[in-house]
Short mmCIF file of N, CA, C and O in Angstrom, two decimals:
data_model
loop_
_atom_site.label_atom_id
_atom_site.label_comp_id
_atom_site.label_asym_id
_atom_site.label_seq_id
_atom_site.Cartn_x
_atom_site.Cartn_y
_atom_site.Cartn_z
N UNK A 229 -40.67 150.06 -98.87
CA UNK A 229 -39.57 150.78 -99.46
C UNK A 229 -38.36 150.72 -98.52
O UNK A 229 -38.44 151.02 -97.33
N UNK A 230 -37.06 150.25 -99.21
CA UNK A 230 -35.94 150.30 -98.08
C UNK A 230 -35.24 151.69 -97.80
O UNK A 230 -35.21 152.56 -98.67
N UNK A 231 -34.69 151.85 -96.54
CA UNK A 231 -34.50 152.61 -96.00
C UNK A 231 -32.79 152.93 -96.44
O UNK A 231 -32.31 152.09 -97.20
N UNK A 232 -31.81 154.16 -95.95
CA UNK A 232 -30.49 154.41 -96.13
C UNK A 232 -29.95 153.65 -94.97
O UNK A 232 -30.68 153.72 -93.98
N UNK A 233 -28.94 152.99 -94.83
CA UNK A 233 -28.19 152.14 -93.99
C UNK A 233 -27.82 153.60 -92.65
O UNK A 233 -27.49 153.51 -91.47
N UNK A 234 -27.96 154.34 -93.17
CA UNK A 234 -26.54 155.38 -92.43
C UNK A 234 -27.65 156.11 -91.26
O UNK A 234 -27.24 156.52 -90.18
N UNK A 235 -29.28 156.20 -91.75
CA UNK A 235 -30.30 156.54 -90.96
C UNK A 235 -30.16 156.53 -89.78
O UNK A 235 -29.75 157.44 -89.07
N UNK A 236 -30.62 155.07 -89.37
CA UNK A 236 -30.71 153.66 -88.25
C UNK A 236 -29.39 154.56 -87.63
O UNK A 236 -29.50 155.06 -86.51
N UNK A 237 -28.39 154.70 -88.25
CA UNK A 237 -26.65 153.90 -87.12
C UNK A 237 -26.50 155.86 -86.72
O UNK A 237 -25.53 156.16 -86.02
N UNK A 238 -27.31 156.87 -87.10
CA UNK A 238 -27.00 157.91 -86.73
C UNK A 238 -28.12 157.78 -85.71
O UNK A 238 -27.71 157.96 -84.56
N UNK A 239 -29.53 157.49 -85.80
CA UNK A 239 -30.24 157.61 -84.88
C UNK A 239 -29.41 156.71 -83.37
O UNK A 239 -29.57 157.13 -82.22
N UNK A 240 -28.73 155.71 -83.65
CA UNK A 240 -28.13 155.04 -82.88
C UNK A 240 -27.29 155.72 -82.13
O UNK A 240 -27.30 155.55 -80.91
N UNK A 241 -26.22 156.80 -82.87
CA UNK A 241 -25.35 157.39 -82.17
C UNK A 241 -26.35 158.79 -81.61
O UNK A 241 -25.81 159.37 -80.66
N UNK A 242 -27.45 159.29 -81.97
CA UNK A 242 -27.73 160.44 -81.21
C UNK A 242 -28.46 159.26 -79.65
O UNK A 242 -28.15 159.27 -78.46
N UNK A 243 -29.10 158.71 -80.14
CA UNK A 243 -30.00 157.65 -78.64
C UNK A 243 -28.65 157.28 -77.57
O UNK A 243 -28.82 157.15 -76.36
N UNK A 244 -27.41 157.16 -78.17
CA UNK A 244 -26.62 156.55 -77.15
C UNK A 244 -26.02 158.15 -76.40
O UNK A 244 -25.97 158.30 -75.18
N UNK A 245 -25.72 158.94 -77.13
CA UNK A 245 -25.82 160.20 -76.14
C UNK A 245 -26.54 160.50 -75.19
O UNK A 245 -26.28 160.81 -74.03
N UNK A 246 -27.75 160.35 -75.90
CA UNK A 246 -29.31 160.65 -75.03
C UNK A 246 -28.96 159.58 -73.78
O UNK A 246 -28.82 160.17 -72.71
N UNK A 247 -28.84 158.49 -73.72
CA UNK A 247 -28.81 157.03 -72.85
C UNK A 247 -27.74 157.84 -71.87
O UNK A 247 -28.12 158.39 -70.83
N UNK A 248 -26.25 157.84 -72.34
CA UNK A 248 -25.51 158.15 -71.66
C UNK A 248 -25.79 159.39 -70.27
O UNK A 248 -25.57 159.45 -69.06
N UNK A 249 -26.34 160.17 -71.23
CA UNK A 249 -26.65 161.68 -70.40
C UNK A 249 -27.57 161.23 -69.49
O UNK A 249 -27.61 161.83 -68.42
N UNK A 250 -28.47 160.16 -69.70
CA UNK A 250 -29.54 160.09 -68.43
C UNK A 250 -28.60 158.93 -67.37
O UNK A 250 -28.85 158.92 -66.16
N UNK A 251 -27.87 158.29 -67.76
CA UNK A 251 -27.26 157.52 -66.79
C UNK A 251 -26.79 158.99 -66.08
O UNK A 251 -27.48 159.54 -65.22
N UNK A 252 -25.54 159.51 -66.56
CA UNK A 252 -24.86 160.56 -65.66
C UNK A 252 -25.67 161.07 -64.71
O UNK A 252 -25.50 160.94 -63.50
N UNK A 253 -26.88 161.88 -65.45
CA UNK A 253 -27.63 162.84 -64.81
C UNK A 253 -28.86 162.17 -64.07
O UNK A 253 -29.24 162.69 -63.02
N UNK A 254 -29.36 161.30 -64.44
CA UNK A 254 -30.67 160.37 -64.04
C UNK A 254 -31.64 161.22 -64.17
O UNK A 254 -32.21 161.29 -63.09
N UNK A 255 -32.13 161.92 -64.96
CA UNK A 255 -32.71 162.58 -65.62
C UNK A 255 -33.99 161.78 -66.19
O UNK A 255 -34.01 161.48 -67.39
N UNK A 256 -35.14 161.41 -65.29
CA UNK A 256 -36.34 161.01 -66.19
C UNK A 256 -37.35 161.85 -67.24
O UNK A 256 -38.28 161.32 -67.86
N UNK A 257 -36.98 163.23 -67.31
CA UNK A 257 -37.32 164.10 -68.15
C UNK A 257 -36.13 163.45 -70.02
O UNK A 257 -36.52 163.32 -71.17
N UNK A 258 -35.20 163.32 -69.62
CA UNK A 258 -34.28 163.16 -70.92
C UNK A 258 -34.82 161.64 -71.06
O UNK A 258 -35.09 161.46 -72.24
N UNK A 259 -35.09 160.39 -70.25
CA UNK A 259 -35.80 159.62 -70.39
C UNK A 259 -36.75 160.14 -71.07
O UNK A 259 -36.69 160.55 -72.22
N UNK A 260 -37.42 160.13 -70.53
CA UNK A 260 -39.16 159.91 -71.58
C UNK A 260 -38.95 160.85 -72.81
O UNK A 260 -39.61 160.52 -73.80
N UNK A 261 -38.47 161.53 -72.90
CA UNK A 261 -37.79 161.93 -74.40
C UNK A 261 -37.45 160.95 -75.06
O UNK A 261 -38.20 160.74 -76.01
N UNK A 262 -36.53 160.18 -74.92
CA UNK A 262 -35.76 158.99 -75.54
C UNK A 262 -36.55 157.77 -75.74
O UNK A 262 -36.36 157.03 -76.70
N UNK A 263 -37.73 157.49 -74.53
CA UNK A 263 -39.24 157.08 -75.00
C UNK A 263 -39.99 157.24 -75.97
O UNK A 263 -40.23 156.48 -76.90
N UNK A 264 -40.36 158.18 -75.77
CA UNK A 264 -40.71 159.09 -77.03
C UNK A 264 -40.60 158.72 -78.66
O UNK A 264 -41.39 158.41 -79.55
N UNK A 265 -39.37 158.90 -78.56
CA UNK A 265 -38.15 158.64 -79.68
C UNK A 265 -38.35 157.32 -80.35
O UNK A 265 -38.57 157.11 -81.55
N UNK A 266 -38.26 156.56 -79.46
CA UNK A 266 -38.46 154.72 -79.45
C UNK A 266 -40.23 154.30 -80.18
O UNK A 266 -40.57 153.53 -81.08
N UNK A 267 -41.15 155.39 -79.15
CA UNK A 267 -42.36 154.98 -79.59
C UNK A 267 -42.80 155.87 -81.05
O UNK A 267 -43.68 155.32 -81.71
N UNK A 268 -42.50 156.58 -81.34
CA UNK A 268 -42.14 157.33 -82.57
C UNK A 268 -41.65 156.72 -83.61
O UNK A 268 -42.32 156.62 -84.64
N UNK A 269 -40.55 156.29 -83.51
CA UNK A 269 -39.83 155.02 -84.41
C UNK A 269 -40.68 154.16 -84.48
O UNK A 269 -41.23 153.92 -85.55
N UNK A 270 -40.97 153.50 -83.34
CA UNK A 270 -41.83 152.44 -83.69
C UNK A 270 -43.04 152.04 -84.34
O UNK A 270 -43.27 150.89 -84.71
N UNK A 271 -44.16 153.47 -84.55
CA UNK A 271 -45.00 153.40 -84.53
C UNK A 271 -44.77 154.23 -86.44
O UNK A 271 -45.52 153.76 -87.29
N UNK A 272 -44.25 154.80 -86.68
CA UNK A 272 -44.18 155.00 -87.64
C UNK A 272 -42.87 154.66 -88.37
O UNK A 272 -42.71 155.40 -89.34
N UNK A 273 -41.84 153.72 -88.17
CA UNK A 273 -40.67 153.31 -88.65
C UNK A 273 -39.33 154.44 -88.42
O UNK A 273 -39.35 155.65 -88.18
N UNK A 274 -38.35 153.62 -88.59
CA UNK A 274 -37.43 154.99 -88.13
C UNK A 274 -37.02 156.45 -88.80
O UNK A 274 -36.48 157.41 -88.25
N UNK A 275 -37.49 156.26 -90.25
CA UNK A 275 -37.37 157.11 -90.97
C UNK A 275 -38.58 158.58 -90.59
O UNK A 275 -38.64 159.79 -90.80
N UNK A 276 -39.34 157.56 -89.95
CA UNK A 276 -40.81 158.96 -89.22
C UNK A 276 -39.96 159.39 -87.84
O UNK A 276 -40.36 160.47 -87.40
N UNK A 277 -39.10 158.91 -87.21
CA UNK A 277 -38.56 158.96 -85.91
C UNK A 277 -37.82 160.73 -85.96
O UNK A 277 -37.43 161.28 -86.99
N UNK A 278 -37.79 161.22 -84.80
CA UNK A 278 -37.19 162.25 -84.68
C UNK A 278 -35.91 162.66 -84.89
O UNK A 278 -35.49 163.80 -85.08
N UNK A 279 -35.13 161.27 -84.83
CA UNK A 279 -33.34 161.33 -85.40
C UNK A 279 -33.60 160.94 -86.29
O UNK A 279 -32.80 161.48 -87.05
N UNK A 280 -34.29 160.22 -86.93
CA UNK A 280 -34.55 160.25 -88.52
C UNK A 280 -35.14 161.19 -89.18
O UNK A 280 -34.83 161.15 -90.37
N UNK A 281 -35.94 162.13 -88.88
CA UNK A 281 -36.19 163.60 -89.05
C UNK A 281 -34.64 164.23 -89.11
O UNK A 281 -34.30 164.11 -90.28
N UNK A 282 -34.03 164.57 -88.67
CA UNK A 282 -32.69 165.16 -88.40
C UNK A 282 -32.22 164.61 -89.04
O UNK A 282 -32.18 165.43 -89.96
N UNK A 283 -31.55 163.44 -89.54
CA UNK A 283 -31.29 162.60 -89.85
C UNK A 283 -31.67 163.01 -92.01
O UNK A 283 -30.76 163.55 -92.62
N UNK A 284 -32.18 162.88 -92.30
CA UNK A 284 -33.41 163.09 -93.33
C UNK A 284 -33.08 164.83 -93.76
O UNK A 284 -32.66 165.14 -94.87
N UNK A 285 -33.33 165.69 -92.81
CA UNK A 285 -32.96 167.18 -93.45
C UNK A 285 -31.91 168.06 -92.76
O UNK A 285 -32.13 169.27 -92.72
N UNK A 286 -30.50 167.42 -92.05
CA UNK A 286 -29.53 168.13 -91.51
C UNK A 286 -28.53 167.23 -92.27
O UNK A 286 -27.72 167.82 -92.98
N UNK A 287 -28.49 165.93 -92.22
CA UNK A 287 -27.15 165.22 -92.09
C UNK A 287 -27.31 164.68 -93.36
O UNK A 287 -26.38 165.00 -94.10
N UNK A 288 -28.12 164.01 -93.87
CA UNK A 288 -28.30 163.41 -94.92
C UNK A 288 -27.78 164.58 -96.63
O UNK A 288 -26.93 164.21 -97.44
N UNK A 289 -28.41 165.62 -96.73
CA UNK A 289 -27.93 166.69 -97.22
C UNK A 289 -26.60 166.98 -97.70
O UNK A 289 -26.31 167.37 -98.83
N UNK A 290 -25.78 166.74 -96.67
CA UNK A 290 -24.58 167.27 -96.68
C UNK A 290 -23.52 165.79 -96.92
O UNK A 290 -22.31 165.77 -97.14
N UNK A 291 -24.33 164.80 -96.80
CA UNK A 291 -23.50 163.10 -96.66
C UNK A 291 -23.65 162.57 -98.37
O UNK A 291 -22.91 161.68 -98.78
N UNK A 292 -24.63 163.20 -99.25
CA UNK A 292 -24.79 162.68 -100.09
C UNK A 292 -26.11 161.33 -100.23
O UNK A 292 -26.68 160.70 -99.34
N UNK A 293 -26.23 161.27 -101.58
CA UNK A 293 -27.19 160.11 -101.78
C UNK A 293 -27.03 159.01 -100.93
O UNK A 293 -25.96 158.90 -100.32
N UNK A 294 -27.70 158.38 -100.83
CA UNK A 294 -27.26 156.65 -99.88
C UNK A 294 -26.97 155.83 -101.03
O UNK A 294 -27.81 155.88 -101.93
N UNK A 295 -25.82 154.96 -101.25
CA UNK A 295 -25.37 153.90 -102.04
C UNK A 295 -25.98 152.48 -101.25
O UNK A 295 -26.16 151.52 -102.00
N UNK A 296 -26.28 152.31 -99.95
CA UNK A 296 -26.66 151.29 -99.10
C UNK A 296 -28.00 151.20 -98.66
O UNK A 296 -28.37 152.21 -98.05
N UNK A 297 -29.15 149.99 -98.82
CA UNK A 297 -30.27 150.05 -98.50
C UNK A 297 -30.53 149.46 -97.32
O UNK A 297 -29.49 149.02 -96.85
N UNK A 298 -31.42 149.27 -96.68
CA UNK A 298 -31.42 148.14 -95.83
C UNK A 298 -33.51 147.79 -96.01
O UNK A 298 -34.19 148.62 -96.60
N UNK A 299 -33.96 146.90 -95.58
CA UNK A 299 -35.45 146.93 -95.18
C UNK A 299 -36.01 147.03 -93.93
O UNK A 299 -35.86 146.18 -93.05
N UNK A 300 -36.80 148.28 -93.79
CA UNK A 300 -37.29 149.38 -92.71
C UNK A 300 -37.81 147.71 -91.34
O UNK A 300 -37.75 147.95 -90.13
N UNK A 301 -38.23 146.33 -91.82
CA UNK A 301 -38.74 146.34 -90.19
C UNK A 301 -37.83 145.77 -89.25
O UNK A 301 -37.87 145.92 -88.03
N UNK A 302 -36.91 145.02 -90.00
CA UNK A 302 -35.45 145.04 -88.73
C UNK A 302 -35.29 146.43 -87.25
O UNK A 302 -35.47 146.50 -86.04
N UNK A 303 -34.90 147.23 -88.26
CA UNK A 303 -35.02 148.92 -87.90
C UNK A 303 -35.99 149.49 -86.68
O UNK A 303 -35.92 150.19 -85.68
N UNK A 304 -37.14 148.56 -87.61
CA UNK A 304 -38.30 149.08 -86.54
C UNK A 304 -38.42 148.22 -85.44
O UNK A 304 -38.46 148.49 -84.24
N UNK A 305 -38.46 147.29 -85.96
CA UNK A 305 -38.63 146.00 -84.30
C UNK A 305 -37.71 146.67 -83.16
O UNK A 305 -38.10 147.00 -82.04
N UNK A 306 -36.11 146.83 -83.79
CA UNK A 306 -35.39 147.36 -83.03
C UNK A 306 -35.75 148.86 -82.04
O UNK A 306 -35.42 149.10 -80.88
N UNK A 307 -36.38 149.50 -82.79
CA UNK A 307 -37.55 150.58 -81.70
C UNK A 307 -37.93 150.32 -81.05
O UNK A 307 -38.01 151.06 -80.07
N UNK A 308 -38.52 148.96 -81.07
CA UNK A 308 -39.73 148.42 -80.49
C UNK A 308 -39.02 147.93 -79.13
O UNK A 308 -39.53 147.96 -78.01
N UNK A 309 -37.95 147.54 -79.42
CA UNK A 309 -37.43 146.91 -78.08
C UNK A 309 -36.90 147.87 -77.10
O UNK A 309 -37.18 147.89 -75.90
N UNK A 310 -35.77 148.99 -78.00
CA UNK A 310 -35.67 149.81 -77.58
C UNK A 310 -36.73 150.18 -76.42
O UNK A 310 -36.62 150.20 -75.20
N UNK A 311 -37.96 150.52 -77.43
CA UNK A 311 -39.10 151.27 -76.25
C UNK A 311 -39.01 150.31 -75.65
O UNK A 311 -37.88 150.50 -75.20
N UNK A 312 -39.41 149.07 -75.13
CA UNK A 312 -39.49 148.33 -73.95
C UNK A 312 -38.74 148.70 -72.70
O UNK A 312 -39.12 148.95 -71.56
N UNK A 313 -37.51 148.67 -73.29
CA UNK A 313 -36.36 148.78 -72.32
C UNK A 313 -36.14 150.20 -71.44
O UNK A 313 -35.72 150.47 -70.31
N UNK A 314 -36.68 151.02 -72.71
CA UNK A 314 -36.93 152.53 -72.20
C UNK A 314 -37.99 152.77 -70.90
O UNK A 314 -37.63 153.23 -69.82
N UNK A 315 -39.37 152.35 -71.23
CA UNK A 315 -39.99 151.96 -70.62
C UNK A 315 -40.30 151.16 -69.17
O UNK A 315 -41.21 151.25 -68.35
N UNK A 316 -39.23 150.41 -69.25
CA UNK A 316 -38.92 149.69 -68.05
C UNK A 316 -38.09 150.33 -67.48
O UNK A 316 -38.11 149.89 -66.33
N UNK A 317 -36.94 151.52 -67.57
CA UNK A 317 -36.08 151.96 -67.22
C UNK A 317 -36.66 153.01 -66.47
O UNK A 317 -36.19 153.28 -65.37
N UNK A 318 -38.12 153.98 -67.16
CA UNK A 318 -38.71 154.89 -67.19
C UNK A 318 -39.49 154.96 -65.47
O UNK A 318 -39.68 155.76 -64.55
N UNK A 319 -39.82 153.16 -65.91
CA UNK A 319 -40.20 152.90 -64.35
C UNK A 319 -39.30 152.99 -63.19
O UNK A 319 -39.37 153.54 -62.09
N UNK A 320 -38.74 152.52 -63.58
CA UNK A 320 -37.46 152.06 -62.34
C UNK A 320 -37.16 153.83 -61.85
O UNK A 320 -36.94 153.95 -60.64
N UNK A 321 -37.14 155.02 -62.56
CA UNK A 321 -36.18 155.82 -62.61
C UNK A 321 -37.19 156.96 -61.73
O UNK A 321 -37.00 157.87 -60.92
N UNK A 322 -38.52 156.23 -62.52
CA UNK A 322 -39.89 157.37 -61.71
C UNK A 322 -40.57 156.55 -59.93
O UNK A 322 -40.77 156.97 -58.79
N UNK A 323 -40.70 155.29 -60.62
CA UNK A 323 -41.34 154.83 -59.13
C UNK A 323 -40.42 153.82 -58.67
O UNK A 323 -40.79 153.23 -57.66
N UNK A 324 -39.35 153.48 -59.13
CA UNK A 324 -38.30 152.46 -58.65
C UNK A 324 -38.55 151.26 -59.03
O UNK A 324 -39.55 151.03 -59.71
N UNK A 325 -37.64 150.19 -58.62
CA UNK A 325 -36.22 150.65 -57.71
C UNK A 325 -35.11 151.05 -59.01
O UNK A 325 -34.82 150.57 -60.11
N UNK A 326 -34.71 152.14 -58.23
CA UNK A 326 -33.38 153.00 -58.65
C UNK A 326 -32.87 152.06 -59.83
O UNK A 326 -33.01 152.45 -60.99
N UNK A 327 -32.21 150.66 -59.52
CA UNK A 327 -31.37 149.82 -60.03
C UNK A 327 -32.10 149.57 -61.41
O UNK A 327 -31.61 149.78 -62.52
N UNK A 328 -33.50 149.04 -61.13
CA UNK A 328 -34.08 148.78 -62.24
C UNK A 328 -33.62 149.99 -63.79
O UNK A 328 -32.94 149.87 -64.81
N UNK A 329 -34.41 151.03 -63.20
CA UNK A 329 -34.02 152.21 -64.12
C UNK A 329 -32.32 152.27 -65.03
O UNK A 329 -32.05 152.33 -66.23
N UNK A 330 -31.62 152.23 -64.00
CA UNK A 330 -30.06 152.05 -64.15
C UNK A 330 -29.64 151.12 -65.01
O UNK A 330 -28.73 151.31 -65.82
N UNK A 331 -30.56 149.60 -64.84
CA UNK A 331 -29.95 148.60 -65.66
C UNK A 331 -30.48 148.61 -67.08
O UNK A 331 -29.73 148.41 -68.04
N UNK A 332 -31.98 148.88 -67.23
CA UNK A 332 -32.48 149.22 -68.19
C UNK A 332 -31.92 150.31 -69.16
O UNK A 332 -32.11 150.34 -70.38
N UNK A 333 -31.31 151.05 -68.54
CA UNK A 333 -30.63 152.34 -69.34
C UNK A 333 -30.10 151.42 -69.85
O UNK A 333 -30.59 150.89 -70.85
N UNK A 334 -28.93 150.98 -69.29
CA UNK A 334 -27.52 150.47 -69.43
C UNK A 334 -27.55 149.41 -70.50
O UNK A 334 -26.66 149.51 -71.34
N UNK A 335 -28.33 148.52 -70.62
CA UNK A 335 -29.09 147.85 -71.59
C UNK A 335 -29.17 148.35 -72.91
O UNK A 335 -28.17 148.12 -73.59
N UNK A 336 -30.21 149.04 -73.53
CA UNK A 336 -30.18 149.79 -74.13
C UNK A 336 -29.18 150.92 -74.38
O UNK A 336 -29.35 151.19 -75.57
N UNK A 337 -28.38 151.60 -73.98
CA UNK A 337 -27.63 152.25 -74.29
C UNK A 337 -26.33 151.42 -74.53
O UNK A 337 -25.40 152.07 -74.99
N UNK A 338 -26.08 149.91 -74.26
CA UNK A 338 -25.30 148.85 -74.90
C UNK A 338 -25.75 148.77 -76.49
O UNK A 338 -24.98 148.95 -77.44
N UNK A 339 -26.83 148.54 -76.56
CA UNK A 339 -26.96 148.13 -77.76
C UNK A 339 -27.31 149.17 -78.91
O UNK A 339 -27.20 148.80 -80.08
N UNK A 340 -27.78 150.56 -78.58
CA UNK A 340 -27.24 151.35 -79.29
C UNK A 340 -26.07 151.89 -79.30
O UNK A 340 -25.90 152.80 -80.11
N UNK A 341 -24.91 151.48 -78.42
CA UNK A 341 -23.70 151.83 -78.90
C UNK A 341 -23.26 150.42 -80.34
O UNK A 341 -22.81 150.55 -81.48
N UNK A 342 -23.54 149.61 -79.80
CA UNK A 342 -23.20 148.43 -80.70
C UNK A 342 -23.49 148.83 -82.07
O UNK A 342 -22.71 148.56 -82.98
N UNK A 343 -25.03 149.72 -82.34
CA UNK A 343 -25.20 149.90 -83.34
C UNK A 343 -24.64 151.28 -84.22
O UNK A 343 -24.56 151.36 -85.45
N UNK A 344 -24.20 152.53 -83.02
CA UNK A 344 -23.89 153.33 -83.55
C UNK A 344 -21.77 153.33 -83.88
O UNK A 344 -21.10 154.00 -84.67
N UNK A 345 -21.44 152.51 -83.09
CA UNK A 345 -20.15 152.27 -83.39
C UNK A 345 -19.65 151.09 -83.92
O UNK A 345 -18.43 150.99 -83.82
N UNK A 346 -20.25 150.12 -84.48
CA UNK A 346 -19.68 148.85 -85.14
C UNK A 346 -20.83 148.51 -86.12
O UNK A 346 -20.65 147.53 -86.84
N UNK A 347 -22.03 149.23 -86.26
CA UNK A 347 -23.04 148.91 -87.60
C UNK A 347 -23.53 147.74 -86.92
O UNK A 347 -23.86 146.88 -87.73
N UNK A 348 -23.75 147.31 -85.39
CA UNK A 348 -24.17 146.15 -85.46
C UNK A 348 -25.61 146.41 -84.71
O UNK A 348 -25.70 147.26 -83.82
N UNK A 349 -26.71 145.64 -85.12
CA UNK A 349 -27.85 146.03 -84.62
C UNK A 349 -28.40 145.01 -84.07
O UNK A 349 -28.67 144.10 -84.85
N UNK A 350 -28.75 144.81 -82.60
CA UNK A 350 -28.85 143.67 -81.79
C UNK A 350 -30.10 143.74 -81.99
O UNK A 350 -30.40 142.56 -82.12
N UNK A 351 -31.33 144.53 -82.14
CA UNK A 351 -32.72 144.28 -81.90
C UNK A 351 -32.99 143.93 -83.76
O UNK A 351 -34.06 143.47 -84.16
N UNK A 352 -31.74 144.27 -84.76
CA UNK A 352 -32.48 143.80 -86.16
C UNK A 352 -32.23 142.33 -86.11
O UNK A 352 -32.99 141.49 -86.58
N UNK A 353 -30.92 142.05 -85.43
CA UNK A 353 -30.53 140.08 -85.42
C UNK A 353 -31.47 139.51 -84.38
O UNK A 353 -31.58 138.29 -84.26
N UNK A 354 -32.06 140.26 -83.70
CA UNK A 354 -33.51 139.72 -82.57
C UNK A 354 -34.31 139.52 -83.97
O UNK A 354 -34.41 138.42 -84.51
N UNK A 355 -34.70 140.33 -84.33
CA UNK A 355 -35.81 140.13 -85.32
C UNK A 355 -35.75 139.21 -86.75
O UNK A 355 -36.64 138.77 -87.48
N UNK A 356 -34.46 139.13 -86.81
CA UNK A 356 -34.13 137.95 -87.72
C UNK A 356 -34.32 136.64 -87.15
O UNK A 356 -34.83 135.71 -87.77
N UNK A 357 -33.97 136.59 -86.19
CA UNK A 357 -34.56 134.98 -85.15
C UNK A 357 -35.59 134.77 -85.02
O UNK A 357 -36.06 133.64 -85.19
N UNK A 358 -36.50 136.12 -84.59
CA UNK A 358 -37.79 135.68 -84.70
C UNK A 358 -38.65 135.17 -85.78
O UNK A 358 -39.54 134.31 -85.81
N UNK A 359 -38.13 135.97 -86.66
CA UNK A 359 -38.69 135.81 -88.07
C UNK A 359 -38.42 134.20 -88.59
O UNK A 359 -39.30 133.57 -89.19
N UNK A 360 -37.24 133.70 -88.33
CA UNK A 360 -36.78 132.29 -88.47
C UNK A 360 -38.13 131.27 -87.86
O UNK A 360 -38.89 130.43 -88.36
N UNK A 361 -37.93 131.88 -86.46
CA UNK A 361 -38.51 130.71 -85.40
C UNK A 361 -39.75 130.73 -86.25
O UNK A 361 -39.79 129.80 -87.06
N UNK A 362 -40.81 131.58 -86.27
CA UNK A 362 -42.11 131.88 -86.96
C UNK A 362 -42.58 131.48 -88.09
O UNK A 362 -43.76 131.27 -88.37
N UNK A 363 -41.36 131.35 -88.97
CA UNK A 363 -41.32 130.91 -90.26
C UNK A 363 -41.29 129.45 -90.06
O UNK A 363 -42.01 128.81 -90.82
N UNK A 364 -40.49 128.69 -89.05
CA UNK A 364 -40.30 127.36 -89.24
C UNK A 364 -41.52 126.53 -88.33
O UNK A 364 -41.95 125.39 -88.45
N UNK A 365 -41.80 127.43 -87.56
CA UNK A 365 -43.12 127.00 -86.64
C UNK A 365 -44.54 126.90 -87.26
O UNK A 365 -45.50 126.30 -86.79
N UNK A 366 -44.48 127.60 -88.42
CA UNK A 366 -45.71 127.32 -89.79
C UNK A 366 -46.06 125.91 -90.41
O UNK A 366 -46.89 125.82 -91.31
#
C-alpha cells in the first residue's frame, strides 16, 4: 500500500533537528533516540516509525487528505541507511574516535536535510540504483 508523500519529508525535517541538536550538544542519549527512530522505520516502514506516528495523528489531521502517493520501500531502505549511519556515528560518539561520530552525524543529517527541504531523498535514489543494478544483473 503506498504511503502520503508529505510523511517521509516531515519525518525528515523532525530527524534533521534531532541530527542537528546532537552535533551542537554531542549528546549520545539524543543519538540512540534517532537510532531508534531509523531502526523503527526500518523494521516496520516509515509509516510504523515514531515521526510517522506523529506524523499520522498530530500533523496529518490538520494538513488534510494526501493528494500524493509514493511506494513505502524507497522510504524504508532510506531508514535503513539512515540507521547505518546512525549507528556508526553512535560508535564514534560512545567509544570513538570523536570524528567518526561527528562525520557520521553530519552525513546523515545532510541527507535528511536534502529530504526535508528540497523533497529530495538520497537513500530512495540509492535504492533506485540498486534496484536497477539487481534487476539487470538477473
Amino acid at each position: 500500500m503506498d504511503i502520503d508523500v508529505r510523511g517521509p519529508r516531515f519525518g525528515a525535517a523532525v530527524t534533521t533537528v534531532v541530527l542537528a541538536l546532537v552535533l551542537i550538544t554531542g549528546s549520545a542519549w539524543l543519538l540512540a533516540w534517532q537510532t531508534l527512530a531509523f531502526a523503527l522505520g526500518t523494521a516496520g516502514g516509515v509509516a510504523r516509525s515514531p515521526y510517522g506516528w506523529l506524523f499520522k495523528k498530530a500533523v496529518r489531521p490538520r494538513i488534510g487528505p494526501p493528494t500524493e502517493f509514493e511506494a513505502p520501500e524507497p522510504p524504508r531502505f532510506a531508514q535503513a541507511v539512515g540507521l547505518a549511519f546512525a549507528v556508526v556515528a553512535l560508535i564514534g560518539y560512545t567509544a570513538g574516535p570523536q570524528w567518526l561520530g561527528l562525520a557520521a552525524t553530519g552525513c546523515a543529517l545532510a541527507a535528511a536535510f536534502l529530504n526535508a527541504a528540497f523533497g529530495y531523498c538520497l537513500g530512495c535514489e540509492m535504492y533506485l540504483v540498486v534496484r536497477r543494478m539487481t534487476v539487470r544483473a538477473e
